[in-house]
Short mmCIF file of C-alpha atoms and ligand atoms in Angstrom, two decimals:
data_model
loop_
_atom_site.label_atom_id
_atom_site.label_comp_id
_atom_site.label_asym_id
_atom_site.label_seq_id
_atom_site.Cartn_x
_atom_site.Cartn_y
_atom_site.Cartn_z
CA MET A 775 2.38 20.77 12.25
CA ARG A 776 0.42 18.47 14.01
CA ILE A 777 -2.92 16.56 13.68
CA PHE A 778 -5.34 16.08 16.83
CA ASP A 779 -8.56 14.37 15.39
CA THR A 780 -11.51 13.84 18.00
CA THR A 781 -13.60 12.40 15.44
CA LEU A 782 -13.98 9.03 17.64
CA ARG A 783 -14.69 12.01 20.89
CA ASP A 784 -16.41 15.01 20.34
CA GLY A 785 -17.22 14.03 17.16
CA GLU A 786 -19.18 11.15 18.55
CA GLN A 787 -21.22 13.56 20.66
CA THR A 788 -22.57 14.74 17.69
CA PRO A 789 -27.07 14.45 18.40
CA GLY A 790 -28.17 11.41 17.51
CA VAL A 791 -24.63 10.07 16.29
CA SER A 792 -23.46 6.61 18.22
CA LEU A 793 -21.04 4.28 17.01
CA SER A 794 -20.09 0.52 17.07
CA LEU A 795 -17.00 -0.67 18.43
CA GLU A 796 -16.86 -2.33 15.43
CA GLU A 797 -16.71 0.74 13.49
CA LYS A 798 -14.71 3.01 16.17
CA LEU A 799 -12.03 0.51 15.48
CA ALA A 800 -12.77 1.23 11.65
CA ILE A 801 -12.44 4.59 11.77
CA ALA A 802 -9.37 4.55 14.35
CA MET A 803 -7.97 2.69 11.38
CA GLN A 804 -8.77 4.85 8.61
CA LEU A 805 -7.24 7.71 10.77
CA ASP A 806 -4.35 5.48 11.11
CA LYS A 807 -4.00 5.33 7.33
CA LEU A 808 -4.59 8.79 6.78
CA GLY A 809 -2.23 9.43 9.20
CA ILE A 810 -2.96 11.64 12.22
CA ASP A 811 -0.58 12.30 14.91
CA ILE A 812 -2.44 11.80 17.94
CA MET A 813 -6.41 10.91 17.97
CA GLU A 814 -8.90 11.14 20.27
CA ALA A 815 -10.22 7.86 21.43
CA GLY A 816 -12.75 8.44 23.62
CA PHE A 817 -14.26 9.40 26.83
CA PRO A 818 -13.44 6.77 29.12
CA ILE A 819 -14.91 6.76 32.22
CA ALA A 820 -18.97 8.24 30.67
CA SER A 821 -19.77 4.30 30.19
CA ALA A 822 -18.87 1.19 29.30
CA GLY A 823 -19.01 1.08 25.76
CA GLU A 824 -16.97 4.28 25.73
CA ASN A 825 -13.78 2.46 28.00
CA GLY A 826 -13.86 -1.01 25.96
CA ALA A 827 -13.38 1.46 23.40
CA VAL A 828 -10.96 3.25 24.24
CA LEU A 829 -9.17 0.13 25.47
CA GLU A 830 -8.87 -1.69 21.78
CA ILE A 831 -8.10 1.71 20.07
CA ALA A 832 -5.09 1.30 22.10
CA LYS A 833 -4.21 -2.67 22.22
CA ALA A 834 -4.53 -2.20 17.85
CA GLY A 835 -0.75 -1.47 17.87
CA LEU A 836 -1.81 2.30 15.09
CA ASP A 837 1.04 4.40 14.37
CA ALA A 838 -0.93 7.41 15.84
CA GLN A 839 -0.60 8.61 19.82
CA ILE A 840 -3.52 7.84 21.17
CA CYS A 841 -5.37 9.88 24.28
CA GLY A 842 -8.30 9.83 26.36
CA LEU A 843 -10.22 12.60 28.06
CA SER A 844 -10.19 12.76 31.22
CA ARG A 845 -12.31 15.37 34.07
CA VAL A 846 -9.44 17.11 36.68
CA ILE A 847 -10.96 13.72 38.64
CA LYS A 848 -8.60 11.06 39.67
CA ALA A 849 -11.32 8.17 38.79
CA ASP A 850 -11.49 9.67 35.18
CA ILE A 851 -7.74 9.66 35.10
CA ASP A 852 -7.36 6.66 36.13
CA ALA A 853 -9.67 4.94 33.29
CA CYS A 854 -8.22 6.34 30.87
CA LEU A 855 -4.70 4.90 33.07
CA ASP A 856 -6.53 1.69 32.53
CA CYS A 857 -7.27 1.40 29.00
CA ASP A 858 -3.31 2.59 28.48
CA VAL A 859 -3.45 5.29 26.98
CA GLY A 860 -0.35 7.20 25.63
CA MET A 861 -1.52 10.88 26.55
CA VAL A 862 -4.46 11.92 28.24
CA HIS A 863 -6.25 15.23 28.06
CA THR A 864 -7.75 16.72 31.43
CA PHE A 865 -10.54 19.77 31.06
CA VAL A 866 -11.71 21.63 34.24
CA SER A 867 -14.39 24.59 32.58
CA THR A 868 -12.45 27.78 33.13
CA SER A 869 -14.63 30.91 32.29
CA ASP A 870 -16.94 32.37 35.03
CA VAL A 871 -20.07 31.26 33.18
CA GLN A 872 -18.89 27.37 32.76
CA ARG A 873 -17.25 27.54 36.19
CA ILE A 874 -19.93 29.12 38.86
CA HIS A 875 -23.11 27.00 37.04
CA THR A 876 -21.57 24.67 36.34
CA ILE A 877 -19.01 23.21 38.90
CA GLY A 878 -19.64 25.15 41.33
CA LYS A 879 -16.03 26.18 42.32
CA SER A 880 -13.70 29.05 43.21
CA ARG A 881 -11.19 30.06 40.78
CA GLU A 882 -8.38 29.04 43.16
CA GLU A 883 -10.26 25.88 43.39
CA VAL A 884 -9.97 25.47 40.02
CA VAL A 885 -6.21 26.05 39.37
CA ASP A 886 -5.11 23.51 42.58
CA LEU A 887 -7.96 20.82 40.41
CA ALA A 888 -5.95 21.32 37.09
CA VAL A 889 -2.54 21.77 39.23
CA ASP A 890 -3.46 18.02 40.77
CA ALA A 891 -4.30 16.29 38.00
CA VAL A 892 -1.70 17.36 35.65
CA GLN A 893 0.42 16.34 38.52
CA TYR A 894 -1.28 12.27 38.76
CA ILE A 895 -1.14 12.59 35.39
CA LYS A 896 2.80 12.74 34.75
CA ASP A 897 3.62 10.86 37.64
CA HIS A 898 2.21 7.75 36.17
CA GLY A 899 4.71 9.01 32.64
CA ARG A 900 2.09 9.90 30.67
CA THR A 901 2.09 12.92 27.95
CA CYS A 902 -0.51 15.39 29.67
CA MET A 903 -2.70 17.84 27.56
CA PHE A 904 -4.23 20.33 30.05
CA SER A 905 -7.35 22.05 28.76
CA ALA A 906 -9.12 25.55 29.88
CA MET A 907 -12.13 24.66 28.60
CA ASP A 908 -14.15 27.93 27.13
CA ALA A 909 -11.03 29.49 27.46
CA THR A 910 -12.13 31.22 24.37
CA ARG A 911 -14.48 33.52 27.76
CA THR A 912 -12.10 32.85 30.45
CA ASP A 913 -10.54 36.55 32.08
CA VAL A 914 -7.26 36.55 30.40
CA ASP A 915 -4.75 36.60 32.84
CA TYR A 916 -6.59 34.25 34.74
CA LEU A 917 -6.02 31.79 31.75
CA ILE A 918 -2.48 32.61 31.75
CA GLU A 919 -2.47 32.01 35.18
CA ILE A 920 -4.00 28.40 35.39
CA CYS A 921 -1.79 27.67 32.36
CA LYS A 922 1.57 28.74 34.10
CA ALA A 923 0.09 27.11 37.37
CA VAL A 924 0.13 23.35 35.11
CA GLU A 925 3.48 24.25 33.38
CA ALA A 926 4.90 24.95 36.16
CA VAL A 927 3.77 20.66 37.20
CA GLY A 928 5.27 19.16 34.02
CA CYS A 929 2.31 19.51 31.28
CA ASP A 930 3.33 18.88 28.39
CA ILE A 931 1.05 20.50 25.54
CA ILE A 932 -1.96 23.01 26.40
CA ASN A 933 -5.36 23.04 24.52
CA VAL A 934 -7.28 26.87 23.99
CA PRO A 935 -11.07 25.56 23.17
CA ASP A 936 -12.95 27.98 21.59
CA THR A 937 -15.60 25.60 23.43
CA VAL A 938 -19.11 27.51 22.18
CA GLY A 939 -17.57 28.86 19.05
CA VAL A 940 -17.52 32.49 19.49
CA MET A 941 -14.01 33.65 18.46
CA VAL A 942 -13.24 35.66 14.92
CA PRO A 943 -9.68 35.22 13.82
CA SER A 944 -8.87 37.93 14.23
CA ALA A 945 -9.62 37.35 18.05
CA MET A 946 -8.35 34.04 17.31
CA TYR A 947 -5.54 35.57 16.53
CA ARG A 948 -4.47 37.84 19.59
CA LEU A 949 -5.35 35.65 21.73
CA ILE A 950 -2.93 32.84 20.76
CA GLU A 951 0.29 35.90 20.82
CA GLU A 952 -0.76 36.57 24.17
CA LEU A 953 -0.30 33.16 25.81
CA LYS A 954 2.75 32.65 23.40
CA ARG A 955 3.98 35.83 25.27
CA SER A 956 3.53 33.81 28.75
CA VAL A 957 3.49 30.31 28.75
CA SER A 958 6.02 28.60 26.69
CA LEU A 959 4.35 25.22 26.41
CA PRO A 960 3.52 24.45 22.17
CA LEU A 961 -0.45 26.09 22.25
CA ASP A 962 -3.15 23.71 20.78
CA VAL A 963 -6.70 24.92 19.68
CA HIS A 964 -9.98 23.54 19.16
CA CYS A 965 -12.96 25.04 17.48
CA HIS A 966 -16.45 25.17 17.43
CA ASN A 967 -18.21 25.77 14.64
CA ASP A 968 -21.43 27.74 15.92
CA TYR A 969 -20.99 30.22 13.49
CA GLY A 970 -18.88 29.31 10.60
CA LEU A 971 -16.13 29.97 11.49
CA ALA A 972 -14.41 26.71 13.42
CA VAL A 973 -11.90 26.45 10.13
CA ALA A 974 -10.80 30.27 9.97
CA ASN A 975 -9.98 30.68 13.47
CA SER A 976 -7.60 27.25 13.69
CA ILE A 977 -5.64 28.77 10.67
CA ALA A 978 -5.90 32.15 12.33
CA ALA A 979 -4.57 30.05 15.38
CA VAL A 980 -1.68 28.45 13.53
CA GLU A 981 -0.89 32.51 11.85
CA ALA A 982 -0.44 32.81 15.88
CA GLY A 983 2.22 30.29 16.63
CA ALA A 984 -0.46 26.68 17.70
CA THR A 985 1.82 23.86 16.48
CA GLN A 986 -1.15 22.15 16.68
CA VAL A 987 -5.19 21.63 15.75
CA GLN A 988 -8.52 19.76 16.78
CA VAL A 989 -10.19 18.65 13.88
CA THR A 990 -12.92 16.01 12.82
CA ILE A 991 -13.95 14.61 9.99
CA ASN A 992 -16.49 16.24 8.20
CA GLY A 993 -16.45 18.75 11.39
CA LEU A 994 -18.01 16.49 13.44
CA GLY A 995 -19.29 17.73 16.71
CA GLU A 996 -20.80 18.61 19.50
CA ARG A 997 -23.88 21.48 18.16
CA ALA A 998 -22.97 22.75 14.69
CA GLY A 999 -19.37 20.91 15.13
CA ASN A 1000 -15.81 21.02 14.68
CA ALA A 1001 -13.32 22.65 12.62
CA ASP A 1002 -13.05 20.16 9.30
CA LEU A 1003 -9.98 18.01 9.14
CA ALA A 1004 -9.83 18.08 5.96
CA GLU A 1005 -10.89 21.67 4.57
CA THR A 1006 -7.94 22.61 7.76
CA VAL A 1007 -5.64 20.22 5.85
CA MET A 1008 -6.07 21.78 2.40
CA ILE A 1009 -5.53 25.07 3.62
CA LEU A 1010 -2.11 24.10 5.85
CA HIS A 1011 -0.85 22.47 2.49
CA THR A 1012 -1.58 24.47 -0.38
CA ILE A 1013 -2.28 27.85 1.20
CA GLN A 1014 0.18 28.74 3.71
CA GLY A 1015 2.89 26.24 2.83
CA ALA A 1016 2.37 23.99 6.17
CA ARG A 1017 3.25 20.14 6.30
CA THR A 1018 1.07 17.54 7.92
CA ASN A 1019 1.71 13.55 7.96
CA ILE A 1020 -1.52 14.11 6.44
CA LYS A 1021 -1.84 11.40 3.41
CA THR A 1022 -4.39 13.97 1.51
CA GLU A 1023 -5.06 11.10 -1.19
CA TYR A 1024 -7.28 9.19 1.92
CA LEU A 1025 -9.26 12.65 2.59
CA PHE A 1026 -12.16 11.65 0.32
CA GLU A 1027 -12.60 7.47 1.45
CA THR A 1028 -11.74 8.77 5.31
CA SER A 1029 -14.87 11.02 4.59
CA ARG A 1030 -17.50 8.65 3.14
CA MET A 1031 -17.21 5.94 5.81
CA VAL A 1032 -17.14 8.58 8.27
CA GLU A 1033 -20.24 9.89 6.78
CA GLN A 1034 -21.79 5.74 6.09
CA TYR A 1035 -20.85 4.53 9.65
CA SER A 1036 -22.72 8.41 12.10
CA GLY A 1037 -25.38 8.49 9.36
CA VAL A 1038 -24.23 12.62 8.41
CA ARG A 1039 -24.88 13.16 5.63
CA VAL A 1040 -22.55 15.54 3.88
CA SER A 1041 -23.96 18.03 2.20
CA GLN A 1042 -22.92 18.11 -2.01
CA LEU A 1043 -21.66 22.53 -1.14
CA MET A 1044 -18.87 20.69 1.01
CA PRO A 1045 -15.60 21.99 0.08
CA VAL A 1046 -13.10 19.45 -0.58
CA VAL A 1047 -14.83 15.96 0.03
CA GLY A 1048 -18.19 17.91 -1.13
CA GLU A 1049 -19.73 16.00 -4.41
CA ASN A 1050 -19.47 18.96 -6.07
CA ALA A 1051 -16.43 20.57 -4.47
CA PHE A 1052 -15.10 19.64 -8.14
CA ALA A 1053 -18.37 19.44 -10.51
CA HIS A 1054 -19.00 22.73 -12.83
CA GLU A 1055 -21.42 22.76 -15.07
CA SER A 1056 -22.02 25.97 -16.92
CA GLY A 1057 -20.30 26.81 -20.46
CA ILE A 1058 -17.93 28.73 -19.93
CA HIS A 1059 -16.74 26.90 -16.56
CA THR A 1060 -16.64 24.07 -18.51
CA HIS A 1061 -14.93 25.74 -21.59
CA GLY A 1062 -12.00 27.13 -18.81
CA VAL A 1063 -11.55 23.89 -17.50
CA LEU A 1064 -11.49 21.59 -20.77
CA VAL A 1065 -8.84 24.03 -21.38
CA CYS A 1066 -6.95 24.25 -18.26
CA THR A 1067 -8.32 23.25 -15.09
CA ASP A 1068 -7.29 25.91 -13.05
CA THR A 1069 -9.14 28.61 -14.89
CA PHE A 1070 -11.99 27.60 -12.34
CA GLU A 1071 -10.73 26.01 -10.09
CA PRO A 1072 -8.30 26.77 -7.16
CA GLY A 1073 -5.18 24.94 -9.15
CA VAL A 1074 -2.92 24.61 -6.18
CA MET A 1075 -5.62 22.09 -4.76
CA THR A 1076 -6.61 19.65 -7.29
CA PRO A 1077 -9.49 16.69 -7.38
CA GLU A 1078 -6.54 14.18 -7.87
CA MET A 1079 -4.49 15.34 -4.06
CA VAL A 1080 -7.79 14.40 -2.31
CA GLY A 1081 -8.74 11.68 -3.72
CA GLN A 1082 -11.59 13.20 -5.62
CA LYS A 1083 -12.35 13.46 -9.25
CA ARG A 1084 -13.44 16.06 -11.64
CA ARG A 1085 -17.35 15.96 -12.66
CA ILE A 1086 -18.68 18.10 -15.88
CA VAL A 1087 -22.09 18.53 -15.29
CA LEU A 1088 -24.36 18.03 -18.63
CA GLY A 1089 -28.05 20.44 -17.58
CA LYS A 1090 -29.66 23.47 -18.65
CA HIS A 1091 -26.11 25.62 -17.62
CA ALA A 1092 -24.22 23.30 -20.25
CA GLY A 1093 -22.24 24.28 -22.76
CA LYS A 1094 -21.32 23.02 -26.42
CA HIS A 1095 -17.69 22.17 -25.11
CA ALA A 1096 -18.38 19.87 -22.46
CA VAL A 1097 -20.96 18.01 -24.77
CA LYS A 1098 -18.39 17.53 -27.36
CA GLN A 1099 -16.10 15.97 -24.98
CA ALA A 1100 -18.69 13.43 -23.37
CA ILE A 1101 -19.79 12.07 -26.36
CA GLU A 1102 -16.35 11.61 -28.17
CA LEU A 1103 -15.86 9.94 -24.80
CA ALA A 1104 -19.11 7.88 -24.66
CA GLY A 1105 -17.79 6.97 -29.03
CA PHE A 1106 -19.89 9.25 -30.81
CA VAL A 1107 -18.99 11.19 -33.80
CA THR A 1108 -21.11 14.08 -34.48
CA ASN A 1109 -21.09 17.15 -36.67
CA GLU A 1110 -21.16 20.82 -35.33
CA GLU A 1111 -25.40 20.69 -36.07
CA GLN A 1112 -25.82 17.54 -34.72
CA LEU A 1113 -23.80 18.94 -32.01
CA VAL A 1114 -26.07 22.03 -31.94
CA GLU A 1115 -29.39 19.77 -31.74
CA VAL A 1116 -27.68 17.36 -28.42
CA LEU A 1117 -26.86 20.71 -26.83
CA GLY A 1118 -30.20 21.99 -26.91
CA ARG A 1119 -32.27 18.72 -26.01
CA ILE A 1120 -30.47 18.84 -23.23
CA LYS A 1121 -31.71 21.53 -21.57
CA GLU A 1122 -34.86 21.35 -22.79
CA LEU A 1123 -34.49 17.56 -20.39
CA GLY A 1124 -32.23 20.64 -17.91
CA ASP A 1125 -35.36 23.32 -17.89
CA LYS A 1126 -38.10 20.48 -16.65
CA GLY A 1127 -35.70 20.70 -13.92
CA LYS A 1128 -34.69 16.64 -14.53
CA PRO A 1129 -31.24 15.22 -13.42
CA VAL A 1130 -29.22 14.47 -17.24
CA THR A 1131 -27.27 11.39 -17.07
CA ASP A 1132 -25.77 9.74 -19.14
CA ALA A 1133 -27.76 7.20 -20.58
CA ASP A 1134 -30.60 10.29 -21.42
CA LEU A 1135 -26.52 12.51 -23.15
CA TYR A 1136 -26.16 8.73 -24.78
CA ALA A 1137 -30.02 8.28 -25.94
CA ILE A 1138 -30.21 11.55 -26.84
CA THR A 1139 -27.15 11.63 -28.78
CA GLU A 1140 -28.28 7.99 -30.52
CA SER A 1141 -31.62 9.61 -31.56
CA ILE A 1142 -30.11 12.29 -33.47
CA LEU A 1143 -27.49 10.21 -35.44
CA GLY A 1144 -30.69 7.84 -36.34
CA GLU A 1145 -29.00 4.78 -34.53
CA VAL A 1146 -30.96 2.09 -32.96
CA SER A 1147 -30.77 1.14 -29.28
CA GLY A 1148 -31.93 -1.61 -26.93
CA LYS A 1149 -31.15 -4.00 -29.83
CA GLU A 1150 -28.80 -6.01 -28.42
CA GLN A 1151 -29.14 -4.78 -24.85
CA PHE A 1152 -26.89 -6.06 -22.72
CA ILE A 1153 -28.80 -7.06 -19.92
CA ASP A 1154 -32.67 -7.20 -20.77
CA LEU A 1155 -34.11 -7.99 -17.41
CA MET A 1156 -37.96 -10.36 -17.69
CA GLU A 1157 -38.37 -11.02 -14.04
CA VAL A 1158 -38.51 -9.32 -10.48
CA SER A 1159 -39.23 -10.54 -7.56
CA VAL A 1160 -38.31 -9.65 -3.31
CA MET A 1161 -39.48 -10.74 -0.61
CA THR A 1162 -39.23 -8.84 2.59
CA GLY A 1163 -40.82 -8.11 6.31
CA ASN A 1164 -39.88 -7.98 10.23
CA ILE A 1165 -39.66 -11.85 10.28
CA ILE A 1166 -36.97 -13.31 6.97
CA THR A 1167 -34.11 -11.05 5.39
CA PRO A 1168 -34.82 -9.59 2.14
CA THR A 1169 -34.29 -11.34 -0.75
CA ALA A 1170 -34.55 -10.24 -4.27
CA SER A 1171 -34.85 -12.95 -7.48
CA VAL A 1172 -34.01 -11.62 -10.69
CA LYS A 1173 -34.32 -13.63 -14.09
CA ALA A 1174 -32.75 -12.46 -16.86
CA ILE A 1175 -31.33 -13.31 -20.35
CA VAL A 1176 -27.08 -11.92 -19.81
CA GLY A 1177 -25.52 -12.06 -22.94
CA GLY A 1178 -27.81 -14.51 -24.90
CA ASP A 1179 -27.80 -16.56 -21.92
CA MET A 1180 -30.67 -16.87 -19.99
CA LYS A 1181 -30.06 -16.95 -16.31
CA VAL A 1182 -32.20 -16.78 -13.22
CA VAL A 1183 -29.99 -15.61 -10.01
CA ALA A 1184 -30.75 -14.61 -6.09
CA ASN A 1185 -30.03 -12.58 -3.60
CA ILE A 1186 -30.35 -10.96 -0.10
CA GLY A 1187 -29.55 -7.60 1.21
CA VAL A 1188 -30.70 -5.40 4.28
CA GLY A 1189 -34.08 -3.76 2.56
CA PRO A 1190 -35.43 -5.06 -0.93
CA VAL A 1191 -33.72 -2.41 -3.03
CA ASP A 1192 -30.27 -3.63 -1.69
CA ALA A 1193 -31.45 -7.36 -1.95
CA ALA A 1194 -32.75 -6.56 -5.99
CA LEU A 1195 -29.27 -4.69 -6.40
CA ASN A 1196 -27.37 -7.06 -4.84
CA ALA A 1197 -28.68 -9.80 -7.39
CA VAL A 1198 -29.12 -8.06 -10.77
CA ARG A 1199 -24.69 -7.63 -9.74
CA ASN A 1200 -24.55 -11.29 -9.63
CA LEU A 1201 -26.19 -11.38 -12.62
CA LEU A 1202 -23.09 -10.33 -14.57
CA GLY A 1203 -20.79 -13.40 -12.49
CA GLU A 1204 -17.13 -13.29 -11.08
CA GLY A 1205 -15.67 -11.76 -14.21
CA GLY A 1206 -18.56 -8.21 -14.26
CA LYS A 1207 -16.58 -6.67 -11.35
CA ILE A 1208 -18.77 -3.27 -11.31
CA ARG A 1209 -18.98 -0.81 -8.55
CA LEU A 1210 -22.39 1.38 -7.58
CA HIS A 1211 -21.15 4.30 -7.43
CA ASP A 1212 -24.00 6.82 -6.23
CA PHE A 1213 -27.42 6.11 -5.40
CA LYS A 1214 -30.02 8.66 -5.17
CA LEU A 1215 -33.62 7.82 -4.55
CA GLU A 1216 -36.47 10.42 -4.57
CA ALA A 1217 -40.14 10.59 -4.93
CA ILE A 1218 -42.16 12.84 -6.87
CA SER A 1219 -45.49 14.32 -5.27
CA GLY A 1220 -46.40 13.23 -1.49
CA GLY A 1221 -48.48 9.89 -1.32
CA SER A 1222 -47.41 6.53 -0.85
CA ASP A 1223 -48.48 5.57 -4.64
CA ALA A 1224 -45.69 8.58 -5.85
CA LEU A 1225 -43.14 8.44 -8.27
CA ALA A 1226 -40.16 7.28 -7.47
CA GLU A 1227 -37.60 8.58 -9.69
CA VAL A 1228 -33.91 6.88 -9.43
CA THR A 1229 -30.51 7.62 -10.41
CA ILE A 1230 -27.84 5.44 -10.45
CA ALA A 1231 -24.04 5.79 -11.04
CA VAL A 1232 -21.52 2.56 -12.02
CA GLU A 1233 -18.14 2.29 -12.18
CA ASP A 1234 -15.96 -0.62 -13.71
CA GLU A 1235 -12.54 -1.86 -12.92
CA SER A 1236 -11.42 0.65 -15.24
CA GLY A 1237 -13.00 4.05 -13.16
CA ARG A 1238 -15.17 4.85 -15.72
CA ILE A 1239 -18.55 5.94 -14.61
CA VAL A 1240 -21.78 6.11 -15.95
CA SER A 1241 -25.49 7.14 -14.43
CA ALA A 1242 -29.17 6.57 -15.66
CA GLY A 1243 -32.10 6.74 -14.37
CA ALA A 1244 -35.63 5.00 -13.84
CA ALA A 1245 -39.13 6.55 -12.91
CA ARG A 1246 -41.90 4.03 -11.33
CA GLU A 1247 -44.17 4.32 -8.90
CA ASP A 1248 -42.50 1.02 -7.05
CA ILE A 1249 -39.05 1.96 -5.53
CA VAL A 1250 -38.08 -1.58 -6.50
CA LEU A 1251 -38.42 -1.94 -9.87
CA ALA A 1252 -37.06 1.65 -10.62
CA SER A 1253 -34.30 0.93 -9.07
CA VAL A 1254 -34.04 -2.82 -10.95
CA GLU A 1255 -34.28 -0.81 -13.72
CA ALA A 1256 -32.03 2.37 -13.56
CA LEU A 1257 -29.49 -0.24 -12.70
CA VAL A 1258 -29.87 -1.75 -16.00
CA ASN A 1259 -29.84 1.39 -17.51
CA ALA A 1260 -26.54 1.86 -16.22
CA ILE A 1261 -24.77 -1.04 -16.52
CA ASN A 1262 -26.62 -1.45 -19.72
CA ARG A 1263 -24.64 1.76 -21.49
CA LEU A 1264 -21.37 0.91 -19.27
CA ILE A 1265 -20.84 -2.32 -21.12
CA MET A 1266 -21.92 -0.76 -23.96
CA LEU A 1267 -19.28 1.87 -23.87
CA ARG A 1268 -16.45 -0.23 -23.57
CA GLY A 1269 -17.53 -2.36 -26.77
CA LYS A 1270 -17.78 1.27 -29.06
CA VAL A 1271 -14.10 2.75 -26.95
MN1 MN B 1927 -15.83 20.25 22.17
#
């Protein structure tokens, strides 16, 4: 099974998304590390920037085959050839609706254009993929006719695009089956997600004999996007028993990189790479998962396989087993009665609609155990000041007692919050490598004087994650306090366990 990634082409056509050359190159390297077979780097004729990006990616010495997109026009193909791509992907509308309203050519003229384009690409010694755009709304006899015509002039592979996402899996299965009877070239599919069926249709096409699928990271793409790479690959590997060259342990980090560069947030409910994909809160589920993870997870797909971590989330649905495990991991020892009390307080907090952080759990446990905290905080914050504006680089300075020593540090950032958080991290010096794992900001009530509630999770080098929160009218102070709370809790845990 071959994986054709079009994050940098169709994915970049996501409304509102535009990637810089540096971002495209970084994504290209990550896709290569992930193990995709073919990378559609862009549409070189579209703009000088697009052309430059395809050229740079083609020169980068990646293992993946690099593909450029072209219409069935000589100038488009020449632009691809000039970028020195190994594969040219040429497309033309074959459905009546697109043929009549967008290019105004007869069916015969379209066949001639396609044949000439494929011939021209093959004359230049490149791999050629032909796409019958809007194939799934094209008259099937005509679709077969054009596929046979390009096959006769040496086309290497045919792509069947569900350009406007109107297929259902059973129809996709029948179409691919029918094409396979008439055309002997390998078949590829490109499915759109207008009805949420892009992945399902891709899988149906594979079941019917397609040997290549087009996907994007995070399902990016035009309108509702394309088939998501992570979902498609995990179904192929763990349910279908198919093989691809994807190193699935890099799926999560690849998703996060593309999320950051594209600015399109990944839903927490997204399969495989979403924050909740391996998270459990309800008592029945967490109990099951703590005994045997297969009870309330697919089993054949584990968080480790995709570079994720299993998370037990505390909240109003929490059960005793999850709370017991969380507080034991933090080094607290409670008896049954105290445990029930901790659980009750967590449910109370959850019922108020509050996220329950690790810091909350520890504070509750300490108060029930009668332990005094706050006395030996590792970082004792004294002063925070921030300068920001449009003529200076946002800069923050922080004064604090750290492990008994007074420290004053400063740092810059992209904005005041970033600068302040960078400064706080400087307090730890070289030795304390702590990574910001998660940052959530919520404004409670509507005005500009709204209470800002910040939840931060930090991770140390051993992979231990601790979350903490703070609420204030000042967004910078709320962020700094939350970070200091989380770091203090993390350091306290290290001393304890
Ligand atoms: Mn598309």
